[in-house]
Amino acid sequence: MEISSNTRLCGLIGDPVKHSISPNIFNAAFKVTNLDFAYLAMNVRKNNLAWAMKAVKALNIHGLNVTIPHKINVVKHLDWIDSEARMIGAVNTILNNRGELEGYNTDGIGAVRAIEESDTRLEGKTAVLIGSGGAARAIAFALSDRVEKLTILNRHADKARKLSAELTRKKGGRACSGSLGKRDLKLAMSEADLVVNATSVGMHPQDNISFLNSSFLRPDQMVFDIVYNPLETMLLKEATRVGAKVVNGLGMLVHQAAEAFKIWTGRDAPIELMRKIGNEELLRLSGRE
Ligand code: NAP
């Protein structure tokens, strides 16, 4: 689709956004669905966020994805927040609805879809979620009312404890919490059916790090690493080695983007095309660096 005077602009704000593959994924999706939309990556410094949000209204930008470091701070610049995003306390997708900025969080549902498309049912499962940062919070809220038991572990255990208390207060769910110390890890892993790494450990350029070696893992487990660069993290290599089922971060990346696509356009996203482009771009990125 040619850029025209009717083209609606969407984009990503964050800092840095230089290596983002979202423009490739979304522009390909808009093109194949014949939608007159375009997507740009826009580097917005922390101290420019308020200006950037005023610009969204002034320039009639249609939709935004939001990434580090703005997911929490952007909330106060919005006119309306969806209930899930409000509970999580962070927004990753904004719709400019006739001048009113609406905030959503599609990370949690993106993670759930990524797990479920690998033929894994969440109901009745015991899940261990590692991390308590932005992505982990979204996943915790999405998992808490789907799995039977949820344990949240984090390097700073107080953050995992607070998240678990929030789940109870805001959603009536219940989660155990702990640290990444050997004792807590061993106990949680011994009963886990599903393990989710929602920390940045293993992300490029620290490709060779994982806090879970094969002694914690079993063939009957499913291991989901939300890190997508590299696609096969050290954790997933270890999990594959013991014969566990593995899911990489591409599925979540694609499904959270597909939800944003639907919010902006009202149409279902071309998920398989988005996955193909995402896969190609991530492979290209890992080859270049
Ligand atoms: P964040 O808010 O900065 O949270 C980082 C998390 O990683 C925290 O739990 C932090 O623990 C933990 N962590 C960092 N370094 C650690 C270390 N050396 N040892 C143990 N734990 C460590 O980041 P985020 O936005 O949640 O993103 C986390 C990762 O998910 C990133 O790699 C990001 O690219 C990826 N992600 C993927 C998708 C997807 O669609 N696949 C979506 C969003 C994010 P403390 O709290 O103790 O510091």
Tab-separated table of C-alpha atoms and ligand atoms in Angstrom:
chain	number	residue	atom	x	y	z
A	1	MET	CA	0.000	0.000	0.000
A	2	GLU	CA	1.396	3.420	-0.995
A	3	ILE	CA	1.622	6.085	1.706
A	4	SER	CA	-1.204	8.563	1.038
A	5	SER	CA	-2.937	11.469	2.743
A	6	ASN	CA	-5.306	8.907	4.295
A	7	THR	CA	-2.559	6.688	5.743
A	8	ARG	CA	-2.954	6.078	9.474
A	9	LEU	CA	0.262	6.144	11.439
A	10	CYS	CA	1.095	3.602	14.151
A	11	GLY	CA	4.435	3.036	15.809
A	12	LEU	CA	6.614	1.956	18.679
A	13	ILE	CA	7.917	4.282	21.386
A	14	GLY	CA	10.779	3.253	23.643
A	15	ASP	CA	14.464	3.810	24.249
A	16	PRO	CA	16.275	2.125	22.568
A	17	VAL	CA	14.169	0.993	19.590
A	18	LYS	CA	16.962	0.768	17.045
A	19	HIS	CA	16.927	-3.031	16.684
A	20	SER	CA	13.162	-3.472	16.961
A	21	ILE	CA	11.642	-5.842	14.416
A	22	SER	CA	8.108	-4.492	15.013
A	23	PRO	CA	8.185	-2.184	11.920
A	24	ASN	CA	8.962	-5.206	9.707
A	25	ILE	CA	6.198	-7.296	11.291
A	26	PHE	CA	3.470	-4.619	11.253
A	27	ASN	CA	4.196	-3.092	7.833
A	28	ALA	CA	4.103	-6.572	6.272
A	29	ALA	CA	0.804	-7.271	8.093
A	30	PHE	CA	-0.773	-3.975	6.930
A	31	LYS	CA	0.358	-4.622	3.371
A	32	VAL	CA	-1.028	-8.153	3.085
A	33	THR	CA	-4.382	-7.096	4.607
A	34	ASN	CA	-4.534	-4.096	2.239
A	35	LEU	CA	-4.887	-1.631	5.113
A	36	ASP	CA	-3.757	1.968	4.591
A	37	PHE	CA	-1.615	1.997	7.734
A	38	ALA	CA	2.132	2.545	8.286
A	39	TYR	CA	4.341	1.758	11.303
A	40	LEU	CA	7.515	3.495	12.509
A	41	ALA	CA	9.918	2.981	15.421
A	42	MET	CA	10.284	6.247	17.368
A	43	ASN	CA	13.011	6.700	19.930
A	44	VAL	CA	11.539	8.636	22.855
A	45	ARG	CA	13.773	9.558	25.790
A	46	LYS	CA	12.344	9.240	29.307
A	47	ASN	CA	12.158	13.016	29.827
A	48	ASN	CA	10.325	13.486	26.503
A	49	LEU	CA	7.453	11.075	27.214
A	50	ALA	CA	4.918	13.780	28.152
A	51	TRP	CA	5.721	15.696	24.929
A	52	ALA	CA	5.483	12.523	22.897
A	53	MET	CA	2.011	11.758	24.265
A	54	LYS	CA	0.838	15.317	23.490
A	55	ALA	CA	2.195	14.781	19.968
A	56	VAL	CA	0.144	11.597	19.564
A	57	LYS	CA	-3.004	13.712	19.935
A	58	ALA	CA	-1.717	16.754	18.043
A	59	LEU	CA	-0.496	14.706	15.066
A	60	ASN	CA	-3.433	12.284	15.205
A	61	ILE	CA	-1.171	9.228	15.459
A	62	HIS	CA	-3.567	6.264	15.430
A	63	GLY	CA	-1.837	3.690	17.627
A	64	LEU	CA	1.329	2.960	19.557
A	65	ASN	CA	3.211	0.059	21.021
A	66	VAL	CA	5.103	0.990	24.161
A	67	THR	CA	8.307	-0.615	25.341
A	68	ILE	CA	11.104	-0.103	27.895
A	69	PRO	CA	11.335	2.321	29.696
A	70	HIS	CA	7.809	3.787	29.225
A	71	LYS	CA	5.319	0.967	29.938
A	72	ILE	CA	4.520	2.158	33.478
A	73	ASN	CA	5.050	5.908	33.159
A	74	VAL	CA	2.833	6.196	30.096
A	75	VAL	CA	-0.241	5.214	32.144
A	76	LYS	CA	-0.634	8.706	33.633
A	77	HIS	CA	-0.819	10.259	30.154
A	78	LEU	CA	-3.801	8.186	29.016
A	79	ASP	CA	-7.542	8.979	29.134
A	80	TRP	CA	-8.783	5.425	29.700
A	81	ILE	CA	-7.107	2.158	30.767
A	82	ASP	CA	-8.445	-1.322	30.098
A	83	SER	CA	-9.098	-3.297	33.330
A	84	GLU	CA	-6.312	-5.905	32.775
A	85	ALA	CA	-3.725	-3.169	32.022
A	86	ARG	CA	-4.907	-1.273	35.109
A	87	MET	CA	-4.350	-4.351	37.304
A	88	ILE	CA	-0.920	-4.960	35.776
A	89	GLY	CA	-0.044	-1.270	36.141
A	90	ALA	CA	1.535	-1.112	32.682
A	91	VAL	CA	0.471	-0.482	29.090
A	92	ASN	CA	2.088	-1.828	25.920
A	93	THR	CA	-0.547	-0.763	23.372
A	94	ILE	CA	-2.311	2.591	22.887
A	95	LEU	CA	-5.274	3.374	20.638
A	96	ASN	CA	-6.057	6.978	19.748
A	97	ASN	CA	-9.847	6.706	19.718
A	98	ARG	CA	-11.009	10.049	18.259
A	99	GLY	CA	-8.649	12.031	20.443
A	100	GLU	CA	-9.023	9.864	23.583
A	101	LEU	CA	-5.954	7.757	24.336
A	102	GLU	CA	-6.856	4.219	25.443
A	103	GLY	CA	-4.293	1.925	27.100
A	104	TYR	CA	-4.129	-1.872	26.837
A	105	ASN	CA	-1.666	-4.597	27.780
A	106	THR	CA	-1.402	-7.480	25.312
A	107	ASP	CA	1.702	-9.188	26.776
A	108	GLY	CA	-0.231	-11.570	29.060
A	109	ILE	CA	-2.650	-12.824	26.421
A	110	GLY	CA	0.273	-13.045	23.970
A	111	ALA	CA	2.086	-15.382	26.364
A	112	VAL	CA	-1.022	-17.510	26.971
A	113	ARG	CA	-1.637	-17.895	23.214
A	114	ALA	CA	2.033	-18.853	22.676
A	115	ILE	CA	1.764	-21.600	25.305
A	116	GLU	CA	-1.611	-22.861	24.122
A	117	GLU	CA	-0.638	-23.064	20.447
A	118	SER	CA	1.963	-25.658	21.416
A	119	ASP	CA	-0.908	-27.971	22.423
A	120	THR	CA	-0.464	-27.289	26.123
A	121	ARG	CA	-3.573	-26.791	28.238
A	122	LEU	CA	-3.040	-24.469	31.193
A	123	GLU	CA	-5.975	-25.723	33.251
A	124	GLY	CA	-4.862	-27.992	36.097
A	125	LYS	CA	-1.166	-27.202	35.620
A	126	THR	CA	1.414	-26.214	38.218
A	127	ALA	CA	3.381	-23.269	36.811
A	128	VAL	CA	6.612	-21.606	37.897
A	129	LEU	CA	7.078	-18.066	36.653
A	130	ILE	CA	10.579	-16.643	36.969
A	131	GLY	CA	10.762	-12.847	37.072
A	132	SER	CA	8.720	-9.972	38.464
A	133	GLY	CA	9.439	-7.196	35.956
A	134	GLY	CA	7.019	-5.695	33.438
A	135	ALA	CA	6.531	-8.766	31.244
A	136	ALA	CA	6.359	-11.147	34.222
A	137	ARG	CA	3.621	-9.024	35.820
A	138	ALA	CA	1.459	-9.259	32.693
A	139	ILE	CA	2.035	-13.019	32.451
A	140	ALA	CA	1.309	-13.546	36.169
A	141	PHE	CA	-2.095	-11.844	35.855
A	142	ALA	CA	-2.909	-13.880	32.728
A	143	LEU	CA	-1.792	-17.222	34.229
A	144	SER	CA	-3.238	-16.770	37.720
A	145	ASP	CA	-6.824	-17.631	36.796
A	146	ARG	CA	-5.889	-20.320	34.281
A	147	VAL	CA	-3.418	-22.611	36.080
A	148	GLU	CA	-4.018	-24.705	39.196
A	149	LYS	CA	-0.965	-23.436	41.092
A	150	LEU	CA	1.394	-20.551	40.364
A	151	THR	CA	4.774	-19.955	42.001
A	152	ILE	CA	6.618	-16.722	41.243
A	153	LEU	CA	10.381	-16.634	41.808
A	154	ASN	CA	12.573	-13.565	41.422
A	155	ARG	CA	16.152	-12.506	42.098
A	156	HIS	CA	14.787	-9.831	44.445
A	157	ALA	CA	12.281	-12.053	46.263
A	158	ASP	CA	10.437	-9.066	47.787
A	159	LYS	CA	9.176	-8.144	44.276
A	160	ALA	CA	7.821	-11.669	43.756
A	161	ARG	CA	6.143	-11.497	47.177
A	162	LYS	CA	4.510	-8.140	46.355
A	163	LEU	CA	3.297	-9.432	42.971
A	164	SER	CA	1.778	-12.491	44.583
A	165	ALA	CA	-0.005	-10.290	47.167
A	166	GLU	CA	-1.300	-8.052	44.354
A	167	LEU	CA	-2.704	-11.075	42.517
A	168	THR	CA	-4.683	-11.972	45.619
A	169	ARG	CA	-5.877	-8.420	46.258
A	170	LYS	CA	-6.806	-7.495	42.685
A	171	LYS	CA	-7.845	-10.818	41.182
A	172	GLY	CA	-8.642	-13.095	44.103
A	173	GLY	CA	-5.955	-15.450	42.767
A	174	ARG	CA	-3.265	-17.077	44.871
A	175	ALA	CA	0.413	-17.520	44.149
A	176	CYS	CA	3.412	-18.705	46.143
A	177	SER	CA	6.613	-16.704	45.908
A	178	GLY	CA	10.313	-17.119	46.499
A	179	SER	CA	13.835	-16.256	45.457
A	180	LEU	CA	16.167	-17.717	42.848
A	181	GLY	CA	18.153	-19.401	45.634
A	182	LYS	CA	18.828	-23.121	45.187
A	183	ARG	CA	16.323	-24.191	47.859
A	184	ASP	CA	13.343	-22.251	46.447
A	185	LEU	CA	14.219	-23.165	42.855
A	186	LYS	CA	14.549	-26.863	43.673
A	187	LEU	CA	11.259	-27.009	45.562
A	188	ALA	CA	9.287	-25.103	42.914
A	189	MET	CA	10.835	-26.983	39.992
A	190	SER	CA	10.176	-30.382	41.566
A	191	GLU	CA	6.410	-29.869	41.167
A	192	ALA	CA	6.356	-27.710	38.006
A	193	ASP	CA	4.586	-28.817	34.814
A	194	LEU	CA	5.236	-25.481	33.148
A	195	VAL	CA	8.280	-23.211	33.596
A	196	VAL	CA	8.262	-19.658	32.242
A	197	ASN	CA	11.386	-17.524	32.110
A	198	ALA	CA	10.196	-13.904	32.084
A	199	THR	CA	13.542	-12.380	33.048
A	200	SER	CA	16.083	-10.908	30.646
A	201	VAL	CA	18.597	-13.610	31.631
A	202	GLY	CA	19.890	-15.329	28.486
A	203	MET	CA	19.155	-12.328	26.262
A	204	HIS	CA	21.811	-11.196	23.798
A	205	PRO	CA	24.643	-10.315	24.446
A	206	GLN	CA	24.519	-12.600	27.523
A	207	ASP	CA	23.549	-15.624	25.424
A	208	ASN	CA	25.436	-18.167	27.527
A	209	ILE	CA	23.663	-17.634	30.845
A	210	SER	CA	20.816	-19.614	32.418
A	211	PHE	CA	19.993	-20.039	36.099
A	212	LEU	CA	18.307	-23.390	35.428
A	213	ASN	CA	20.609	-26.197	34.349
A	214	SER	CA	19.461	-29.655	33.321
A	215	SER	CA	19.478	-30.930	36.931
A	216	PHE	CA	16.324	-28.834	37.593
A	217	LEU	CA	14.512	-29.940	34.433
A	218	ARG	CA	12.504	-33.054	33.476
A	219	PRO	CA	11.285	-34.501	30.154
A	220	ASP	CA	7.624	-34.160	31.182
A	221	GLN	CA	7.917	-30.374	31.650
A	222	MET	CA	7.231	-27.564	29.251
A	223	VAL	CA	9.748	-24.705	29.268
A	224	PHE	CA	8.753	-21.350	27.807
A	225	ASP	CA	11.412	-18.640	27.488
A	226	ILE	CA	9.976	-15.231	26.560
A	227	VAL	CA	13.434	-13.982	25.492
A	228	TYR	CA	13.445	-13.927	21.670
A	229	ASN	CA	16.981	-12.779	20.927
A	230	PRO	CA	18.475	-15.370	20.585
A	231	LEU	CA	15.555	-17.606	19.614
A	232	GLU	CA	17.203	-20.606	21.269
A	233	THR	CA	18.426	-19.427	24.659
A	234	MET	CA	20.758	-21.380	26.921
A	235	LEU	CA	17.705	-22.344	29.010
A	236	LEU	CA	15.940	-23.781	25.958
A	237	LYS	CA	19.106	-25.648	24.941
A	238	GLU	CA	19.247	-27.249	28.410
A	239	ALA	CA	15.537	-28.055	28.310
A	240	THR	CA	15.839	-29.641	24.858
A	241	ARG	CA	18.768	-31.690	26.115
A	242	VAL	CA	16.655	-33.290	28.861
A	243	GLY	CA	13.788	-33.897	26.431
A	244	ALA	CA	11.383	-31.224	27.756
A	245	LYS	CA	8.932	-29.483	25.426
A	246	VAL	CA	10.208	-25.982	24.570
A	247	VAL	CA	8.573	-22.755	23.375
A	248	ASN	CA	10.668	-19.717	22.396
A	249	GLY	CA	9.769	-16.019	22.690
A	250	LEU	CA	8.696	-15.535	19.068
A	251	GLY	CA	5.166	-16.861	19.645
A	252	MET	CA	4.502	-14.318	22.411
A	253	LEU	CA	6.030	-11.515	20.344
A	254	VAL	CA	3.740	-12.368	17.435
A	255	HIS	CA	0.582	-12.872	19.499
A	256	GLN	CA	0.962	-9.676	21.543
A	257	ALA	CA	1.483	-7.834	18.245
A	258	ALA	CA	-1.558	-9.560	16.702
A	259	GLU	CA	-3.712	-8.326	19.615
A	260	ALA	CA	-2.428	-4.770	19.074
A	261	PHE	CA	-3.207	-5.100	15.341
A	262	LYS	CA	-6.791	-6.034	16.215
A	263	ILE	CA	-7.146	-3.113	18.643
A	264	TRP	CA	-5.963	-0.621	15.985
A	265	THR	CA	-7.703	-2.031	12.910
A	266	GLY	CA	-10.654	-4.082	14.198
A	267	ARG	CA	-9.402	-6.917	11.976
A	268	ASP	CA	-7.799	-10.294	12.727
A	269	ALA	CA	-4.050	-10.204	12.184
A	270	PRO	CA	-2.262	-12.349	9.585
A	271	ILE	CA	-0.505	-14.299	12.336
A	272	GLU	CA	1.431	-16.773	10.196
A	273	LEU	CA	2.872	-14.009	8.020
A	274	MET	CA	3.856	-12.048	11.153
A	275	ARG	CA	5.557	-15.149	12.558
A	276	LYS	CA	7.452	-15.738	9.299
A	277	ILE	CA	8.688	-12.124	9.145
A	278	GLY	CA	9.570	-12.140	12.854
A	279	ASN	CA	11.540	-15.354	12.487
A	280	GLU	CA	13.446	-14.048	9.441
A	281	GLU	CA	14.257	-10.735	11.109
A	282	LEU	CA	15.459	-12.358	14.330
A	283	LEU	CA	17.681	-14.752	12.415
A	284	ARG	CA	19.044	-11.823	10.381
A	285	LEU	CA	19.681	-9.856	13.583
A	286	SER	CA	21.542	-12.716	15.253
A	287	GLY	CA	23.674	-13.208	12.131
A	288	ARG	CA	24.637	-9.554	11.988
A	289	GLU	CA	25.671	-9.093	15.594
B	1	NAP	P1	12.159	-5.749	33.268
B	1	NAP	O1	10.885	-5.123	33.655
B	1	NAP	O2	13.416	-4.947	33.276
B	1	NAP	O3	12.368	-7.033	34.243
B	1	NAP	C1	13.577	-7.757	34.233
B	1	NAP	C2	13.431	-9.032	35.054
B	1	NAP	O4	14.635	-9.793	34.867
B	1	NAP	C3	13.292	-8.825	36.563
B	1	NAP	O5	12.511	-9.845	37.123
B	1	NAP	C4	14.754	-8.931	37.031
B	1	NAP	O6	14.902	-9.341	38.387
B	1	NAP	C5	15.243	-10.052	36.153
B	1	NAP	N1	16.699	-10.077	35.987
B	1	NAP	C6	17.475	-9.216	35.272
B	1	NAP	N2	18.772	-9.572	35.355
B	1	NAP	C7	18.821	-10.682	36.148
B	1	NAP	C8	19.866	-11.525	36.603
B	1	NAP	N3	21.150	-11.300	36.271
B	1	NAP	N4	19.554	-12.587	37.389
B	1	NAP	C9	18.266	-12.842	37.723
B	1	NAP	N5	17.220	-12.078	37.318
B	1	NAP	C10	17.495	-11.007	36.544
B	1	NAP	O7	12.095	-6.386	31.789
B	1	NAP	P2	10.793	-6.953	31.026
B	1	NAP	O8	10.167	-5.884	30.236
B	1	NAP	O9	9.969	-7.706	31.995
B	1	NAP	O10	11.490	-7.950	29.961
B	1	NAP	C11	12.126	-9.144	30.378
B	1	NAP	C12	12.561	-9.938	29.141
B	1	NAP	O11	11.406	-10.345	28.418
B	1	NAP	C13	13.426	-9.162	28.151
B	1	NAP	O12	14.408	-10.024	27.648
B	1	NAP	C14	12.446	-8.797	27.039
B	1	NAP	O13	13.078	-8.666	25.771
B	1	NAP	C15	11.535	-10.013	27.051
B	1	NAP	N6	10.171	-9.748	26.543
B	1	NAP	C16	9.700	-10.571	25.586
B	1	NAP	C17	8.425	-10.361	25.092
B	1	NAP	C18	7.900	-11.257	24.002
B	1	NAP	O14	6.906	-10.887	23.369
B	1	NAP	N7	8.491	-12.415	23.765
B	1	NAP	C19	7.613	-9.321	25.589
B	1	NAP	C20	8.131	-8.513	26.598
B	1	NAP	C21	9.424	-8.740	27.078
B	1	NAP	P3	14.937	-8.235	39.581
B	1	NAP	O15	13.510	-7.765	39.743
B	1	NAP	O16	15.424	-9.009	40.743
B	1	NAP	O17	15.854	-7.140	39.133
